XYZ file of C-alpha atoms in Angstrom:
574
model
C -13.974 -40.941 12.188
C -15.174 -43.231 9.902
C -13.552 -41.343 6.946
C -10.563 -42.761 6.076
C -9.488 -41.424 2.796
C -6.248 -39.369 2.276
C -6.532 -36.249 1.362
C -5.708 -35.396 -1.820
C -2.906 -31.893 -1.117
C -0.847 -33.657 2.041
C -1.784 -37.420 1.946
C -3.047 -37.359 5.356
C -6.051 -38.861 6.872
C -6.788 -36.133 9.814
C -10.297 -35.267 8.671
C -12.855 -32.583 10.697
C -16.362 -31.677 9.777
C -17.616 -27.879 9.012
C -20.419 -26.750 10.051
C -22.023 -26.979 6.569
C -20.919 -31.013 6.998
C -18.332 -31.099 4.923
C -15.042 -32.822 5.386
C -11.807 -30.726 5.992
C -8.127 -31.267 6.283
C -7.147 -29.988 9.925
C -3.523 -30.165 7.964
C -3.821 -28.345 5.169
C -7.364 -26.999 5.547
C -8.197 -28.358 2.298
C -12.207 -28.758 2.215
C -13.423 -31.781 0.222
C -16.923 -32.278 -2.003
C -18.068 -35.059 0.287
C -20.471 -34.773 3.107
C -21.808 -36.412 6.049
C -25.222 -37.480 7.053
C -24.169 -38.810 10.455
C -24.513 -37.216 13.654
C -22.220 -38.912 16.463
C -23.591 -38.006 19.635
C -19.659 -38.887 21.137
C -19.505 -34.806 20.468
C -22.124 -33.525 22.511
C -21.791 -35.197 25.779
C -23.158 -34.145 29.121
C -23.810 -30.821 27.168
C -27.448 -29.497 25.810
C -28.327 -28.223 22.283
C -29.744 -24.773 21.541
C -29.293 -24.333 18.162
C -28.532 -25.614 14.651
C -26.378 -23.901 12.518
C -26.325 -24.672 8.801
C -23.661 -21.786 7.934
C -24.244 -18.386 6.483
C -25.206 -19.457 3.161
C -28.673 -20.954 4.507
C -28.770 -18.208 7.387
C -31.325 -15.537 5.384
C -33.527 -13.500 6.946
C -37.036 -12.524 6.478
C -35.753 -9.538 4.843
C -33.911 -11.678 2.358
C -30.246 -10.927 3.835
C -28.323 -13.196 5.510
C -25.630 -13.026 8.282
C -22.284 -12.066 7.785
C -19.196 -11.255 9.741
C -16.499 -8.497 9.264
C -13.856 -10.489 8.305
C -15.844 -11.851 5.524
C -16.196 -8.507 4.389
C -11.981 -7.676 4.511
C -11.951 -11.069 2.501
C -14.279 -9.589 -0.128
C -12.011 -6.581 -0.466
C -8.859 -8.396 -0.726
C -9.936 -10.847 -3.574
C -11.198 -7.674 -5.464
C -8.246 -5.784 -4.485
C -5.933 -8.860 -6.044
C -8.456 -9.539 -8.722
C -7.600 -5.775 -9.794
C -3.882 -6.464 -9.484
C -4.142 -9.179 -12.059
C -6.021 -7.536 -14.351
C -2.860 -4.367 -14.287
C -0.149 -7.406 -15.087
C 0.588 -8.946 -11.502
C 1.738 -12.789 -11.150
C -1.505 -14.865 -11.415
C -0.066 -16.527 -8.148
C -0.567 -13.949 -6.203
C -4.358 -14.082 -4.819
C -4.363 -18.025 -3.914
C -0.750 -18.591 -3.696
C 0.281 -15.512 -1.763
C -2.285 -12.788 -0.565
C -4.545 -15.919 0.757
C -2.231 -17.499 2.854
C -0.913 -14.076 4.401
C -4.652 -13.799 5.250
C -5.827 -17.333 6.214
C -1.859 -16.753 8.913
C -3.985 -13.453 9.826
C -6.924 -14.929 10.620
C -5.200 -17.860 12.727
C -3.075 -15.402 14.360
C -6.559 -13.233 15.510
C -8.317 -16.193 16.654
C -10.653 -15.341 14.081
C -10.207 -18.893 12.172
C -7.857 -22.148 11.889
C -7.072 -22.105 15.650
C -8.007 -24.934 17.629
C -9.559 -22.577 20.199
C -11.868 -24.284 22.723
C -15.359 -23.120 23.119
C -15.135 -22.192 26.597
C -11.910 -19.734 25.610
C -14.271 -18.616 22.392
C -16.868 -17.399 24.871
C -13.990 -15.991 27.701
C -13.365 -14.182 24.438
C -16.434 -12.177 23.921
C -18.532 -9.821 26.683
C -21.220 -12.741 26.921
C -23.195 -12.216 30.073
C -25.112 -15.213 30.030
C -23.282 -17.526 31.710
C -26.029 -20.499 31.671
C -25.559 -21.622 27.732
C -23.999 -24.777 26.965
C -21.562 -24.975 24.152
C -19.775 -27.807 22.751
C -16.807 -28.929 24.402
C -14.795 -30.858 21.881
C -11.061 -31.020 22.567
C -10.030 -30.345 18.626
C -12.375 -28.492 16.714
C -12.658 -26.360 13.281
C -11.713 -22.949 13.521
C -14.710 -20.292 14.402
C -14.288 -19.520 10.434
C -14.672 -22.254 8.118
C -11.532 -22.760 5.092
C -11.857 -20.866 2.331
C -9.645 -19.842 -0.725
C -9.867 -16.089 -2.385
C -11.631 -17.361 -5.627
C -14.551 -19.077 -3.812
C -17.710 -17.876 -5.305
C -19.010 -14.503 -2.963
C -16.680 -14.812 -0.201
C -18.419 -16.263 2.276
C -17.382 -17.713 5.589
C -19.088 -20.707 8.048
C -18.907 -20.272 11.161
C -19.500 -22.833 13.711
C -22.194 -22.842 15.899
C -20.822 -21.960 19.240
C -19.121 -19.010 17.824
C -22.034 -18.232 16.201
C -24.316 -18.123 18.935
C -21.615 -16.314 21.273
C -21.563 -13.281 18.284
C -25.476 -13.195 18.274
C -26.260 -13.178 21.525
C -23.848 -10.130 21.807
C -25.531 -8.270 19.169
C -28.911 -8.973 20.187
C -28.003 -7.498 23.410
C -26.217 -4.077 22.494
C -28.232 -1.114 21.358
C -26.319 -0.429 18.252
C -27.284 -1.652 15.371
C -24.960 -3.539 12.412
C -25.327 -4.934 9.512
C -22.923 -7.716 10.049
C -23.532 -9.935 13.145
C -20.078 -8.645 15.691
C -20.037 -4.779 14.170
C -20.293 -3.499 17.288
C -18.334 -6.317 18.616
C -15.089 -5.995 16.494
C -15.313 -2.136 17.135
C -15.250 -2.611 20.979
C -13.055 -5.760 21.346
C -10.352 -4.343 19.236
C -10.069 -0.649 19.566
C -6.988 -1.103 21.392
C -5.344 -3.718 19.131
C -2.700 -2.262 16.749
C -3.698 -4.788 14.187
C -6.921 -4.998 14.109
C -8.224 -5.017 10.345
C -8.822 -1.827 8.854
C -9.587 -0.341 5.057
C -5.338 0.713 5.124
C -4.349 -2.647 5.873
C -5.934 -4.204 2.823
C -3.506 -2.312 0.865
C -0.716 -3.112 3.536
C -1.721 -6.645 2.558
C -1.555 -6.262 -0.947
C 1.656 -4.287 -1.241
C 2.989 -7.414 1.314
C 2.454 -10.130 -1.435
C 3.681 -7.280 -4.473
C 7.277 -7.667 -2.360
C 7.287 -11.015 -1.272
C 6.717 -11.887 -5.147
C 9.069 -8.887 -6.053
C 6.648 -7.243 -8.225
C 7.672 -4.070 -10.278
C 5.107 -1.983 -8.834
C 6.548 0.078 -5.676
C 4.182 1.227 -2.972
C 3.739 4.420 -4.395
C 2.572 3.079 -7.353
C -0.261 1.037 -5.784
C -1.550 3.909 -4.402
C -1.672 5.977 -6.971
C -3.593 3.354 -8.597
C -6.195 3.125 -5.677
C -6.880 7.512 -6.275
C -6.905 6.760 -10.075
C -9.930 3.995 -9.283
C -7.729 1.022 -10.539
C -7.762 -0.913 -7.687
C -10.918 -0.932 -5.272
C -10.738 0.755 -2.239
C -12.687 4.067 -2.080
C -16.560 2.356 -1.638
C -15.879 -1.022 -2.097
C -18.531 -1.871 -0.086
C -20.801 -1.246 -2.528
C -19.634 -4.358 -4.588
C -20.817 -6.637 -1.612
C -24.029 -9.088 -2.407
C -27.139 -7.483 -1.742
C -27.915 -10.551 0.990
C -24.854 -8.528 2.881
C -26.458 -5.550 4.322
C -24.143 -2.449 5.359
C -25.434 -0.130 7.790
C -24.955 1.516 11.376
C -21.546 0.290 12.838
C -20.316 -1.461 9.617
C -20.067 1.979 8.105
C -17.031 2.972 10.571
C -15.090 -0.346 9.832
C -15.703 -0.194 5.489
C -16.351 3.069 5.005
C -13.607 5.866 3.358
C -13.557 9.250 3.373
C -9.308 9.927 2.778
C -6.829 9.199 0.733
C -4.122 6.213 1.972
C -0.991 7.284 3.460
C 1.833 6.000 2.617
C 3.240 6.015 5.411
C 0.292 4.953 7.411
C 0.484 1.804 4.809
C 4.186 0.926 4.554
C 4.490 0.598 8.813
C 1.104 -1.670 9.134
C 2.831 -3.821 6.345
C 5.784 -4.119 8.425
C 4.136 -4.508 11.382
C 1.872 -7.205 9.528
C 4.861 -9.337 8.139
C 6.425 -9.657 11.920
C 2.976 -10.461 13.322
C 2.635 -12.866 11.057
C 5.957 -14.794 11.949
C 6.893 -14.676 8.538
C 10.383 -15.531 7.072
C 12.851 -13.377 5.312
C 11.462 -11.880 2.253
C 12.686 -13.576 -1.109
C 16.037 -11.696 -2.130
C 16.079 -8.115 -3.855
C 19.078 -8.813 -6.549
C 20.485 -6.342 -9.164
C 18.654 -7.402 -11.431
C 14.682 -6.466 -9.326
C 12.499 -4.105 -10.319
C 12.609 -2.802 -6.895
C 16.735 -2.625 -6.372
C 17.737 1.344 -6.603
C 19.837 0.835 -10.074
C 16.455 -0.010 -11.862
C 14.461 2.338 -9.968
C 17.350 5.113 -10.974
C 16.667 4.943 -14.805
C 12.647 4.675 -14.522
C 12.851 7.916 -12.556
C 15.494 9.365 -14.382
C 13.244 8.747 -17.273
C 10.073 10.069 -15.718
C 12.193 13.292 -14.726
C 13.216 13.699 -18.414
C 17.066 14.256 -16.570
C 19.847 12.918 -19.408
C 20.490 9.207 -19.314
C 24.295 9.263 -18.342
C 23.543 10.550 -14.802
C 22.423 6.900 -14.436
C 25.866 6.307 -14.301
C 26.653 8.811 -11.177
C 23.545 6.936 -9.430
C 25.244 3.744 -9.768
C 28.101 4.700 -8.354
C 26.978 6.253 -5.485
C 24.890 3.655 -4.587
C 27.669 1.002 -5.054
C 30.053 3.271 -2.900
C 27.357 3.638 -0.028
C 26.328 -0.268 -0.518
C 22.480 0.538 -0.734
C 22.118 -2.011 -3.597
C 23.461 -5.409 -2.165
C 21.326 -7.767 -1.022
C 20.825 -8.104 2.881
C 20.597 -4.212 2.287
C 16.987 -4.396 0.430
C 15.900 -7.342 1.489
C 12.914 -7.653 4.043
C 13.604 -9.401 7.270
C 10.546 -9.316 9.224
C 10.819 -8.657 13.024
C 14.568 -7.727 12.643
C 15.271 -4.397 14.004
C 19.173 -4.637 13.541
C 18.191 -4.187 9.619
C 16.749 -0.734 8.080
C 13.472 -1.151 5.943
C 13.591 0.195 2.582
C 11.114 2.319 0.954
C 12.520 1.565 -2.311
C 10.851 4.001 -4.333
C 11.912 7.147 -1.794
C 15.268 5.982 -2.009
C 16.059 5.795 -5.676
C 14.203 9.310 -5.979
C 16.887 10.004 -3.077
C 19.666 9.174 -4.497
C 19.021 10.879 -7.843
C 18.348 14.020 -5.880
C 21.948 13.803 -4.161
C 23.510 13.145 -7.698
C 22.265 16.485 -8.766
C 23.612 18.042 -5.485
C 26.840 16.503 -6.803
C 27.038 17.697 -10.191
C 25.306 20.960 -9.938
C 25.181 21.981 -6.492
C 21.511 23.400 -6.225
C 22.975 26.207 -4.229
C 20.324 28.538 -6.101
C 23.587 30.293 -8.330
C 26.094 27.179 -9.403
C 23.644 25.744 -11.472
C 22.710 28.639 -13.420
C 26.350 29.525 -14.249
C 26.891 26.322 -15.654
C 23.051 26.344 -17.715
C 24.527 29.636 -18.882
C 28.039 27.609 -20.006
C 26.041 24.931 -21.984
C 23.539 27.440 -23.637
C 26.370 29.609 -25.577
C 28.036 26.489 -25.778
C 25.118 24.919 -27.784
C 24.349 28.250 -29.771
C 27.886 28.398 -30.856
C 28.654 24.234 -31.602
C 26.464 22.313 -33.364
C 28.411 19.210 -33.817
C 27.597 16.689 -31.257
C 25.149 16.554 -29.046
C 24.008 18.744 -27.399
C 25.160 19.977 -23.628
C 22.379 20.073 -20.636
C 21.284 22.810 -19.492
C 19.722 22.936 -16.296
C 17.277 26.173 -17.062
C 15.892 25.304 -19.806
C 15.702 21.948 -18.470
C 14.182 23.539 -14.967
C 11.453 25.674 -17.289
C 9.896 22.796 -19.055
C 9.494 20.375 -16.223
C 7.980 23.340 -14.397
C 5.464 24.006 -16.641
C 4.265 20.388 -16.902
C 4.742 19.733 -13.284
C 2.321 22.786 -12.500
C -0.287 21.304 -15.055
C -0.019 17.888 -13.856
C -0.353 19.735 -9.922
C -3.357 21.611 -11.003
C -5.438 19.073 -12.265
C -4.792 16.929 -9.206
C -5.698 19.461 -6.996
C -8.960 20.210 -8.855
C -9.637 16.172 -9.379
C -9.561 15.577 -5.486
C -11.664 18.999 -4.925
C -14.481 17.967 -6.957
C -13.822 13.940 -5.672
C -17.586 12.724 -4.513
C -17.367 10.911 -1.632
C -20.441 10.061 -1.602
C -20.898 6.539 -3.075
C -24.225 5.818 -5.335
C -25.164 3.164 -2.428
C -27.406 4.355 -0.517
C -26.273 4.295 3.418
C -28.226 4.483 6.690
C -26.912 3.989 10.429
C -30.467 2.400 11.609
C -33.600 0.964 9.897
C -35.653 3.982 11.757
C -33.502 6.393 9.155
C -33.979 4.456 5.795
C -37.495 6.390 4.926
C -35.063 10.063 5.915
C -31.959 8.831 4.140
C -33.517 7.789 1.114
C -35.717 10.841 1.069
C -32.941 13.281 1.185
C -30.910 11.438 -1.430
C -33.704 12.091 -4.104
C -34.112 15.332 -2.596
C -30.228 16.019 -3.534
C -30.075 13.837 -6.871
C -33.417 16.140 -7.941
C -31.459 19.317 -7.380
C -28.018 17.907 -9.021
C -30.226 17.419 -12.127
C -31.718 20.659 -12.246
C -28.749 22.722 -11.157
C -26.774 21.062 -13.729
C -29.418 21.423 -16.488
C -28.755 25.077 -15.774
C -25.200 25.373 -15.837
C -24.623 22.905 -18.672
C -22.481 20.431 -16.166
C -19.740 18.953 -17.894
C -19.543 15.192 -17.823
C -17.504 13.376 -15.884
C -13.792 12.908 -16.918
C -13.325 9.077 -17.933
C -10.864 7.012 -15.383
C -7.127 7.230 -16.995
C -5.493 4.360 -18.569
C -2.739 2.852 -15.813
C 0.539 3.931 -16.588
C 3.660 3.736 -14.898
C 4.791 6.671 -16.108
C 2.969 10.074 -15.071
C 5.305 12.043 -17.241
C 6.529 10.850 -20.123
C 8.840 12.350 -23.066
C 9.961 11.556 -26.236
C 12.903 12.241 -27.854
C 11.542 12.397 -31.390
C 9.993 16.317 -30.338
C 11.322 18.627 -32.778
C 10.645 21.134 -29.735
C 13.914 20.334 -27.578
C 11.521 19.573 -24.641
C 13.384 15.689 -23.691
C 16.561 15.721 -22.453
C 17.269 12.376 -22.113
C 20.048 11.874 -24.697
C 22.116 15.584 -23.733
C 25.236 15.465 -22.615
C 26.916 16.425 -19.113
C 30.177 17.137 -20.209
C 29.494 20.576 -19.534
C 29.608 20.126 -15.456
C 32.637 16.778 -15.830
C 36.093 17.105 -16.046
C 38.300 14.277 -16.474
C 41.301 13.028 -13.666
C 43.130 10.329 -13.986
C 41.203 8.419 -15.926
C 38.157 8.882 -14.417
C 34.815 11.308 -15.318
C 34.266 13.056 -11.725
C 32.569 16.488 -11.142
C 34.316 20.350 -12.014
C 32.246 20.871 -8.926
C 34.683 19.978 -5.827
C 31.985 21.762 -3.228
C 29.047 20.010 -1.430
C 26.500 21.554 1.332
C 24.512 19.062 3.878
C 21.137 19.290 3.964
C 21.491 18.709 7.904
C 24.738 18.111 10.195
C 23.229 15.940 12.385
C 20.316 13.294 12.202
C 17.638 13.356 14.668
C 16.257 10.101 16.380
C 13.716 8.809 14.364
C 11.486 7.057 17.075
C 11.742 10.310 19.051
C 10.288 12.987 16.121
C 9.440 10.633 13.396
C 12.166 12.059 11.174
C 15.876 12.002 10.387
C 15.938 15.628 9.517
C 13.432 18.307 9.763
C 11.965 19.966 6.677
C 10.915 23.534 5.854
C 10.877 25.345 1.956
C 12.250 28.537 3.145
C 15.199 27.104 4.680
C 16.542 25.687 1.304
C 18.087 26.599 -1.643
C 14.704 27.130 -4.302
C 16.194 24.604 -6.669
C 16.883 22.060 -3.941
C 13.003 22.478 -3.095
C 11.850 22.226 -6.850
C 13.839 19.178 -7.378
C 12.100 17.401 -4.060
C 8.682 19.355 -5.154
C 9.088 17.125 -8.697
C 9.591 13.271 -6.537
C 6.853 14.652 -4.254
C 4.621 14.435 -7.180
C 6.189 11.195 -8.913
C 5.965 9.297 -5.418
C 2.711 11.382 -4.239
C 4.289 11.572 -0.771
C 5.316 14.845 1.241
C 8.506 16.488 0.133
C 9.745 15.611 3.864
C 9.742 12.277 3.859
C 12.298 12.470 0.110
C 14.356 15.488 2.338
C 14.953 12.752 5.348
C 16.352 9.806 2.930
C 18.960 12.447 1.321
C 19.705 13.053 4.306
C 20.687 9.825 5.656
C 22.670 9.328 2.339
C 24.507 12.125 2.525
C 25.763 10.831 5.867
C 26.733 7.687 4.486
C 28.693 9.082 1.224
C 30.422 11.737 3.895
C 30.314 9.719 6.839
C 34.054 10.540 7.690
C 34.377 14.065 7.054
C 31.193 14.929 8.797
C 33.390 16.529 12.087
C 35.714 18.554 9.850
C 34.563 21.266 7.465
C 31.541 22.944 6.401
C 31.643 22.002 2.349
C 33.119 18.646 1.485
C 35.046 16.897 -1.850
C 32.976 14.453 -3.538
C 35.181 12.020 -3.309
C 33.408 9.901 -6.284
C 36.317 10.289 -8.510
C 39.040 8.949 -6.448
């Protein structure tokens, strides 16, 4: 009270104390250098003291840790997590401008920290059975987490002493053990809560601040990154300070033993951005990373398809208005708008383009490869005419190299991190035991087979495939020509192909299976499914979730003709 200097961000003068006696902004949260000496008894009226809590940073054990909550070590994961993100090329802003405040909303939002809860609804909160203890009864009081920023040195979180005392008393009473002081706690209070903070949602968070800063780096991207060991997330936990210990309970919240979904990732990210009340995302204009005309030529590239079907994506995404604005754009909580996986729909609509132009009927397409082959043998002015075999023969053989050493790099992933773990302090002696036990017979089994080493982590790429068009081999076809499947009418370049087949006649409900349409390989042409096999692998998703967005395309671009015929004109000439 007797502080009465503004603060330096907002210019108020609305000052609280943390439990570490600092002074904070209650406005902005902003925590200052200076500190108080002064204890005003005005605070503690008609109420006892039990304890003295100096913060987590002077909390250390006999056993040299200290205590820690499981938020504090999320908040460790996401400052590595955006730390990483920097280091590949995103905005600096990101970790303190953007990724902090989505977490310091989460953490209000929780009750976990900035909330002006009162102690009596902290300790309503939490399965306390003691119903004796006295607790500070202040009417406005720092959040049960004290203010932090992303770059503060180790991560760590006050808490204030009622809170404090409420979290211990519950984990001196239960009979599991944790390393962090409401393990058991966060697992039981919030196994029914949809958003409770989980190793997924770090990347939900993430990806969240990539689109609200309209990063080019889609969602598949990210995750590829995590499986390449770019970006922390497969035994993070092993970066934590050694005062941190990880053990029993805490192994269920930090520990992984799966690859992300993406899915699993892009719904807790929505989910998270209408939790968090936020506002409609910053627009997704032509000229984005992320809007489906850019996306187009990167995978078009990547694909090593010719450049002037980049053209025929345009167009059909200007004639089924995919690219404008209030289309792409993220409007939290809105359920009259569609969210966009951006990266499934650009592989989408490159994937009905070559439904247009060469039918993928498992015949058409051949007829006209065998067109543009004697064509090329017997012209050689020009260049030269795509042809889909030749084209479908060297993107096989690289796609079943790339597939094969991605299937044997996840069969021979360890999962086992090189920190040693243990669910109690009675196992520590057996744990560590039977690690040197295993390590012992590694070494000796591998002296004897002549174990190869380790293959070093890949450089991050964009591009998983890429091609160059200075190969004397005739492997890139991005500068061949598709005047072998146009014709010209009236002017304009539209297909010689005037047939189309649906992948499905009629959309399911998607909150009712999951999916617009369903997927199976043997019900499709073997072309169709090679084409879908090759985004699969670009997007590392399942081939069904690619097969549902053409889908829902293909019902746009034929909406009206749906009800009347079997095959249907393409209509993109006219």
């Amino acid at each position: 009270r007797d502080f009465n200097e503004r603060c330096a961000q907002c210019s108020e003068v609305n000052w609280g104390l943390t439990d570490g006696g600092r002074f904070y902004c209650r406005s902005c949260h902003n925590v200052t250098e200076r500190t108080t000496e002064v204890v005003n008894t005005d605070f503690v009226c008609n109420s006892r003291i039990h304890t003295i809590c100096k913060g987590l940073k002077n909390q250390e054990k006999t056993d040299g840790s200290c205590e820690w909550y499981v938020c504090e070590g999320f908040q460790l994961i996401l400052k590595k997590q955006a730390e990483a993100l920097e280091a590949l090329g995103v905005c600096p802003q990101m970790k303190d401008e953007v990724l902090c405040n989505f977490w310091r909303r989460y953490l209000q939002k929780t009750k976990q920290a900035y909330c002006n809860t009162s102690a009596g609804e902290t300790v309503k909160a939490l399965p306390v059975c003691d119903s004796s203890t006295d607790v500070d009864s202040e009417p406005e009081r720092p959040s049960p987490l004290q203010l932090l920023s992303l770059s503060e040195s180790e991560g760590n979180l006050q808490t204030d002493s009622s809170f404090a005392s409420s979290i211990s008393k519950v984990s001196e009473s239960t009979s599991v053990c944790s390393g962090s002081v409401d393990g058991s706690l966060y697992l039981m209070k919030n196994r029914k809560e949809k958003l409770r903070m989980t190793m997924p949602m770090t990347l939900s968070f993430c990806y969240m601040a990539l689109l609200w800063l309209r990063e080019p780096m889609t969602l598949s991207d990210l995750l590829r990154f995590v499986v390449e060991g770019h970006i922390p997330y497969l035994n993070v936990f092993q970066d934590f300070p050694e005062k941190m210990k990880l053990y029993g309970l805490d192994l269920k919240i930090f520990r992984v033993e799966s690859w992300p979904v993406y899915e699993e990732v892009h719904n807790k990210m929505l989910e998270l951005a209408a939790f968090l009340d936020l506002p409609r995302f910053p627009d997704i204009t032509d000229s984005c990373f992320l809007h489906p005309d850019m996306l187009c030529m990167k995978y078009l590239m990547e694909a090593n398809l010719p450049d002037e079907l980049h053209n025929w994506t345009c167009r059909v995404v200007k004639k089924i208005r995919i690219g404008e604005v209030d289309f792409l754009t993220l409007v939290p909580g809105n359920k009259s708008t569609r969210n966009v996986k951006y990266d499934v729909l650009a592989a989408a609509v490159i994937v009905v383009v070559l439904k247009l132009l060469f039918l993928l009927d498992d015949h058409y397409e051949w007829l006209l490869s065998d067109f543009a082959e004697g064509r090329n043998k017997n012209n050689k002015e020009g260049g030269p005419y795509f042809e889909f075999e030749k084209w479908y023969k060297v993107i096989k053989c690289s796609l079943d190299m790339k597939q094969k050493k991605l299937d044997e790099e996840r069969a021979k992933y360890l999962w086992r991190c090189e920190k040693v773990l243990f669910y109690s302090d009675k196992m520590k002696s057996k744990v560590l035991k039977r690690r040197q036990t295993v390590v012992n017979l590694q070494n000796q089994f591998g002296k004897l087979s002549g174990s190869v080493l380790p293959a070093e982590k890949p450089n991050p790429s964009s591009f998983q495939l890429s091609w160059s068009e200075e190969n004397t081999d005739g492997s890139c076809f991005h500068g061949h020509s598709l005047k072998g499947v146009l014709q010209e009418k009236c002017g304009l370049l539209t297909a010689k192909n005037p047939d189309y087949w649906l992948c499905t006649v009629k959309l399911c409900n998607e909150k009712t299976c999951g999916h617009r349409a369903h997927y199976r390989e043997v019900d499709f042409p073997q072309s169709y499914h090679f084409v879908i096999r090759l985004f699969s692998f670009l997007l590392r998703i399942q081939p069904s979730y690619i097969h549902d967005e053409v889908c829902v395309i293909e019902h746009k671009l034929f909406n009206k003709k749906l009800c009347k015929k079997p095959k249907y004109n393409t209509g993109l000439g006219k």
